Coordinates of C-alpha atoms in Angstrom, one line a residue:
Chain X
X22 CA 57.1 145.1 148.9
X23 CA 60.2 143.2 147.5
X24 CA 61.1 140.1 149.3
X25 CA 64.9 138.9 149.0
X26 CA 63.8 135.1 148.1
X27 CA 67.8 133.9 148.0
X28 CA 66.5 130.6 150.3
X29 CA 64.0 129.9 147.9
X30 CA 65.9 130.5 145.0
X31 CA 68.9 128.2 146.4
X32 CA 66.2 125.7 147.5
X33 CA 64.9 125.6 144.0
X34 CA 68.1 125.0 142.4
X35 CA 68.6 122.0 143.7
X36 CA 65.1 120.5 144.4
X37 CA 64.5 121.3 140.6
X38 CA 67.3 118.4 140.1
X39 CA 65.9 115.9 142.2
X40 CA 62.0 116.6 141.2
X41 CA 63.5 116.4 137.4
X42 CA 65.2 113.4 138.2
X43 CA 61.6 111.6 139.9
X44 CA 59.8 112.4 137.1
X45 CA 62.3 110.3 134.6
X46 CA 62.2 107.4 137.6
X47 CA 58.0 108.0 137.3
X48 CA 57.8 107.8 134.2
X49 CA 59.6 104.3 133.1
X50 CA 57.9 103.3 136.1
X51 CA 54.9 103.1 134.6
X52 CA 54.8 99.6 133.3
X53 CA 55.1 97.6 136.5
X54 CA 54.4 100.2 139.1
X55 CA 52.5 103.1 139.4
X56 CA 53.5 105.8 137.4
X57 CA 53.4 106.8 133.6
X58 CA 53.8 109.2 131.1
X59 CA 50.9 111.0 132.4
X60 CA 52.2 111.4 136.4
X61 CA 55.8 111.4 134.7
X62 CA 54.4 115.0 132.9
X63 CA 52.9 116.5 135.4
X64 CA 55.8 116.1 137.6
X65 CA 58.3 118.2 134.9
X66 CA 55.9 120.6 135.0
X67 CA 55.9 120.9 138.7
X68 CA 59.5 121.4 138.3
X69 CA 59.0 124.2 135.6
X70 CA 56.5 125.6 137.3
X71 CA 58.8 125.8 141.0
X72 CA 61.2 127.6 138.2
X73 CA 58.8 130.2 137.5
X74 CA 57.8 130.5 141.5
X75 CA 61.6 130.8 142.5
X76 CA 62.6 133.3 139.5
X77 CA 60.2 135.1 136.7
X78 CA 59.4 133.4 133.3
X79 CA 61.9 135.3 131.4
X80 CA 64.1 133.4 132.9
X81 CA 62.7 130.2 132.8
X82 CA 62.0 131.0 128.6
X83 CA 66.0 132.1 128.6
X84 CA 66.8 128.8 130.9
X85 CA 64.3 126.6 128.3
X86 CA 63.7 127.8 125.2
X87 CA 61.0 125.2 124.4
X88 CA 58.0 126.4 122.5
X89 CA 55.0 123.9 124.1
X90 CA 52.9 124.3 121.8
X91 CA 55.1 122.6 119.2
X92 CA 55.8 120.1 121.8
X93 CA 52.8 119.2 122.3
X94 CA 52.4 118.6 118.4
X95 CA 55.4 116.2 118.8
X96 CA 53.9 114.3 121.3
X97 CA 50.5 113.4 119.3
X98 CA 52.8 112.6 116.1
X99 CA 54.1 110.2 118.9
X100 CA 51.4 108.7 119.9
X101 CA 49.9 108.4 116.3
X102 CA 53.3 107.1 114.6
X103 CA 53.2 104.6 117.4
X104 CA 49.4 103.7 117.4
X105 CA 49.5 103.3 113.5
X106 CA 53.2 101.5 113.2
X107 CA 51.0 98.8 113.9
X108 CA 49.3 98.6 110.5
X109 CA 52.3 98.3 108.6
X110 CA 52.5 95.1 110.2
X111 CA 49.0 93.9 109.2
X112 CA 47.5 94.1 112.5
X113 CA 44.9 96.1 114.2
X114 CA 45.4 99.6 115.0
X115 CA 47.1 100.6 118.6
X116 CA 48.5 96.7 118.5
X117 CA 51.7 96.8 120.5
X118 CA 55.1 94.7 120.5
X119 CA 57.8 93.9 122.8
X120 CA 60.5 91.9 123.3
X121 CA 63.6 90.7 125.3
X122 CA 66.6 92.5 124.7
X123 CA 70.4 92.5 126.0
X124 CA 71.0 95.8 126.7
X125 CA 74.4 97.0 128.1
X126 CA 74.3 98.2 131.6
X127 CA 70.6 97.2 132.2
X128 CA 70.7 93.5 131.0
X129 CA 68.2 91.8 130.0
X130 CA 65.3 94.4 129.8
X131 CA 61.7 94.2 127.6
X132 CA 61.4 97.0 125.3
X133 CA 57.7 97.7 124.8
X134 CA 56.2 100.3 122.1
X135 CA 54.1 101.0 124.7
X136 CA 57.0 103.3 125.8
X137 CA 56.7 105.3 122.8
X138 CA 53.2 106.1 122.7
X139 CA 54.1 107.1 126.6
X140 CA 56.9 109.6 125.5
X141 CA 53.8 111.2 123.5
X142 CA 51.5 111.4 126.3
X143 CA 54.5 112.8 128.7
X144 CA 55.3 115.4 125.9
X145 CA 51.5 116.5 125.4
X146 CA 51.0 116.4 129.4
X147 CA 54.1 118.9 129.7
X148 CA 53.2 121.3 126.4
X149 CA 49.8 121.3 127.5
X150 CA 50.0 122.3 131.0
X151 CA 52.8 124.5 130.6
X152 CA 50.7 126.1 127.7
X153 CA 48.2 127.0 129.9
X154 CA 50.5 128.0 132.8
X155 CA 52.9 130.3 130.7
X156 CA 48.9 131.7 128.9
X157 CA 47.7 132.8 132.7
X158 CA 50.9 134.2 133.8
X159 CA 51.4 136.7 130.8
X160 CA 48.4 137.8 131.1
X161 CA 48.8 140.9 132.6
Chain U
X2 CA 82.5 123.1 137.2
X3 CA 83.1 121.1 140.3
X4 CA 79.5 122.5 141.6
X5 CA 77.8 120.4 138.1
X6 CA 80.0 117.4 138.6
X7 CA 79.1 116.9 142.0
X8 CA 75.2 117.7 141.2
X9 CA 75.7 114.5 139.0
X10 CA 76.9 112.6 141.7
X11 CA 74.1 113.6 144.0
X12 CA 71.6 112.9 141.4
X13 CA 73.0 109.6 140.3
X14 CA 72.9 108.7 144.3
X15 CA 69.4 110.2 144.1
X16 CA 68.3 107.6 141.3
X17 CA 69.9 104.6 143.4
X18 CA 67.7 105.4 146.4
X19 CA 64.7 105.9 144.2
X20 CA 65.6 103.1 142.6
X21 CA 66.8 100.9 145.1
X22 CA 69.3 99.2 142.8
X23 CA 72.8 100.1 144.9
X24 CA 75.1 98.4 141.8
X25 CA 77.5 100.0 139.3
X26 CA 74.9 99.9 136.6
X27 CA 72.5 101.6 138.8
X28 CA 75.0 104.1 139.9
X29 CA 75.8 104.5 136.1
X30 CA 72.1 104.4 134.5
X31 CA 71.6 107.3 137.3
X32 CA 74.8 108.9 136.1
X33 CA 73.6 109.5 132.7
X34 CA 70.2 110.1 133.5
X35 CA 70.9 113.1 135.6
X36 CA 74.0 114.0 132.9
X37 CA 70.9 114.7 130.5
X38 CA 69.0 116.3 133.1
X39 CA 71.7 118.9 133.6
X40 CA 72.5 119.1 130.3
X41 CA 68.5 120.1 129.7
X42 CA 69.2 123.0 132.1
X43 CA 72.7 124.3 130.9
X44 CA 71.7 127.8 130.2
X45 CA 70.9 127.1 134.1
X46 CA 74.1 127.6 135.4
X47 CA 76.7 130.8 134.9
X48 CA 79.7 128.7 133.9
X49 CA 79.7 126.6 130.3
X50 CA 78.7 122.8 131.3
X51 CA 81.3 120.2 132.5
X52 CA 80.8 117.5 129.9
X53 CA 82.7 119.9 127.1
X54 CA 85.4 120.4 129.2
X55 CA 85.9 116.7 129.8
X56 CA 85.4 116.8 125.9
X57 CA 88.2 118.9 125.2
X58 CA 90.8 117.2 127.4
X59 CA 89.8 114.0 125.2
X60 CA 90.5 116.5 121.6
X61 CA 93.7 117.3 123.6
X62 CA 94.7 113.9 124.1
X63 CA 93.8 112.9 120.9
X64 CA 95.5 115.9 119.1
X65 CA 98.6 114.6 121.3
X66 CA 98.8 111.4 119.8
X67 CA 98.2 112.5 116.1
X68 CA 100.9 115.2 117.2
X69 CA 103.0 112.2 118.2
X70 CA 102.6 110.3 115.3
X71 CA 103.3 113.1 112.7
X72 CA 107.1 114.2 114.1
X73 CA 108.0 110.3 115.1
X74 CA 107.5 109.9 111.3
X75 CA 109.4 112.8 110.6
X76 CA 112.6 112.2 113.0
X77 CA 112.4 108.6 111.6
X78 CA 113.0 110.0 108.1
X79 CA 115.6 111.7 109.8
X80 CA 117.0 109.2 111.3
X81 CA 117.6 107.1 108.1
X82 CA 118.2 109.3 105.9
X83 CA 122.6 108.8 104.8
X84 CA 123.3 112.1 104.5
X85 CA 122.3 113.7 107.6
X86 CA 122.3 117.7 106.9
X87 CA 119.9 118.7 109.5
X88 CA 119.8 122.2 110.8
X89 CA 119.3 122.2 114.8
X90 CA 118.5 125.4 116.5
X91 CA 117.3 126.6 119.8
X92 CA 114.0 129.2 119.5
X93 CA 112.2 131.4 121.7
X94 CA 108.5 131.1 121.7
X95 CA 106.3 134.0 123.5
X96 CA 103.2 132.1 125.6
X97 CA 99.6 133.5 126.6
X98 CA 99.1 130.4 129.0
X99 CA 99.6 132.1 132.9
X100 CA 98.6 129.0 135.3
X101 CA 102.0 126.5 136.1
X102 CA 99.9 123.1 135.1
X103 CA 99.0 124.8 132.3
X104 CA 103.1 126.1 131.4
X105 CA 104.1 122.8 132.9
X106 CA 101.7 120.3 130.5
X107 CA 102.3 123.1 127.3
X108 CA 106.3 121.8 128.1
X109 CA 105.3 118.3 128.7
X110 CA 103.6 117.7 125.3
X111 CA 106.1 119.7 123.6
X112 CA 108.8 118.0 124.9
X113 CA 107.3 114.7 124.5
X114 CA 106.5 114.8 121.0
X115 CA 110.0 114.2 119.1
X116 CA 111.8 117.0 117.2
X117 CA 111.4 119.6 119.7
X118 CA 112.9 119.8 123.2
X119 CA 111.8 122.5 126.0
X120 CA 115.0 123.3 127.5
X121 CA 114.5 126.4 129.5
X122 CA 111.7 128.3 130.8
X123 CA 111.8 132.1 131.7
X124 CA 111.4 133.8 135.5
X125 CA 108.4 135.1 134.3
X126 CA 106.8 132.0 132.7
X127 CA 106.2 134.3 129.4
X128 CA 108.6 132.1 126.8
X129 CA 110.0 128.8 126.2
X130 CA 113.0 128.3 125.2
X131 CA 112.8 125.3 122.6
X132 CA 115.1 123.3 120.4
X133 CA 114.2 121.9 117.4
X134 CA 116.0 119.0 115.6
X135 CA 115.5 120.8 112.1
X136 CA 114.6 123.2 112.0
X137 CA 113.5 125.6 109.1
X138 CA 111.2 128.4 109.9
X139 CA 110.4 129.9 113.3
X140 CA 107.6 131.6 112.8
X141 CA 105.9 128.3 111.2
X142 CA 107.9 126.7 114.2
X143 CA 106.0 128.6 116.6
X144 CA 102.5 128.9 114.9
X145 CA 102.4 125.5 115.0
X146 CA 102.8 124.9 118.2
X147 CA 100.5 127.4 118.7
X148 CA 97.8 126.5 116.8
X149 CA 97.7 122.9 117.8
X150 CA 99.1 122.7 121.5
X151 CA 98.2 125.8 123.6
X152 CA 94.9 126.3 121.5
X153 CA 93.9 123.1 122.5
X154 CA 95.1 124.0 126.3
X155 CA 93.2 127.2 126.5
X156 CA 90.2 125.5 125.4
X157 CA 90.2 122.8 128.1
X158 CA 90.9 125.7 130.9
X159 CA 88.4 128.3 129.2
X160 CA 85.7 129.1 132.4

């Protein structure tokens, strides 16, 4: 039997905002407080996956045409670019930096390349998962 | 279009609380964050996304005041010129635009660049009735303003 799922539907559309917009607070979270790139992933892909729930995944492919699988590649040529940066600059490998910066609107903020190597584990947590995800619910 | 620009809103708010920084900067880092969010998930919504509208009314202005610049330059070589053989006339120009802001600012920016004067409008909002300082050609006359003016105005109302 077909359900008429307009509530959840309507629901999703704007819970898929705010979970979107948790994940982003998450995930530059991570230095001070709990969070990460790791949590930060998981927590797009919960908002994918409420996608997928509320609609089908043609949709969600039409609404994101993101092929994880190459995201996933991006996010280990993250992590790698960031972990060996560090050997240009005659130190050890996975060395970070940071500094102080002025930015506008944020003021005076410390940019870490830990950041960067968290952008690759955030993009290999979401290709990953949502490889798998998508795999299983093909399947037929 | 109203529905995405008050999503933003909500989701900047959204970021404030989750943030707990209630200051311009946190309103406006929240701002932007959700602006990429929903730009992420444009092929989300049925309409095209707010941001190119907002873009197109900034081509507009800026067409405006390159509009502006180009006759001022050509009324002042008018203006000084001694022998002053100029060739005013009064045209009709045929528009597509239907809404009255949209007749009404189509007037405004026609009128407000010099050179060309909207005098008259008809009942049935369909033509202009414009006067031109020189006026030459009125089929380059009206492609022009075609082309530059209510192009640009049917791009910023497009759905």
């Amino acid at each position: 039997m077909r359900t008429n799922d307009v509530m959840l539907q309507t629901a999703t559309k704007v819970v898929t905002f705010i979970i979107l917009m948790f994940a982003v607070h998450i995930f530059f979270a991570g230095h001070y407080t709990p969070g990460g790139g790791f949590i930060g992933g998981l927590l797009t892909t919960t908002a994918i996956v409420l996608l997928m729930l509320a609609f089908d995944i043609p949709t969600v492919k039409k609404v994101l045409p993101i092929n994880y699988v190459v995201l996933t590649a991006v996010g280990l040529l993250f992590a790698i670019a960031t972990a060996s940066a560090s050997i240009i600059f005659d130190v050890p490998f996975f060395t970070h930096a940071y500094d102080y910066y002025d930015l506008p609107l944020f003021g005076e903020t410390s940019l870490h390349s830990a950041l960067l190597f968290d952008i690759g584990v955030y993009l290999v947590v979401v290709g990953v998962t949502m490889t798998i995800i998508q795999t299983i619910g093909e399947d037929e | 279009m109203s529905l995405q620009i008050l999503l933003n809103f909500f989701l900047a708010f959204v970021w404030m609380f989750m943030t707990v920084s209630f200051t311009p900067s946190g309103f406006t880092i929240g701002f932007l964050i959700g602006l990429g969010i929903i730009m992420l998930m444009r092929r989300f919504f049925s309409k095209r996304l707010y941001i190119s509208r907002v873009w197109a009314l900034i081509s507009l202005f800026l067409l405006f005041l390159r509009e502006l610049f180009k006759s001022s330059v050509q009324v002042l070589s008018i203006v000084i010129r001694p022998n002053m053989n100029i060739k005013p006339a009064i045209f009709e120009m045929e528009t597509e635009l239907n809404d009255d802001w949209q007749v009404t600012l189509l007037s405004a920016l026609i009128t407000l660049t010099p050179g060309t004067l909207v005098i008259g409008i008809s009942d049935d909002q369909k033509r202009l009735y414009i006067h031109a300082l020189d006026f030459e050609d009125i089929d380059a006359a009206v492609s022009s303003i075609k082309n530059t003016f209510e192009r640009a105005i049917l791009e910023v109302s497009r759905a």
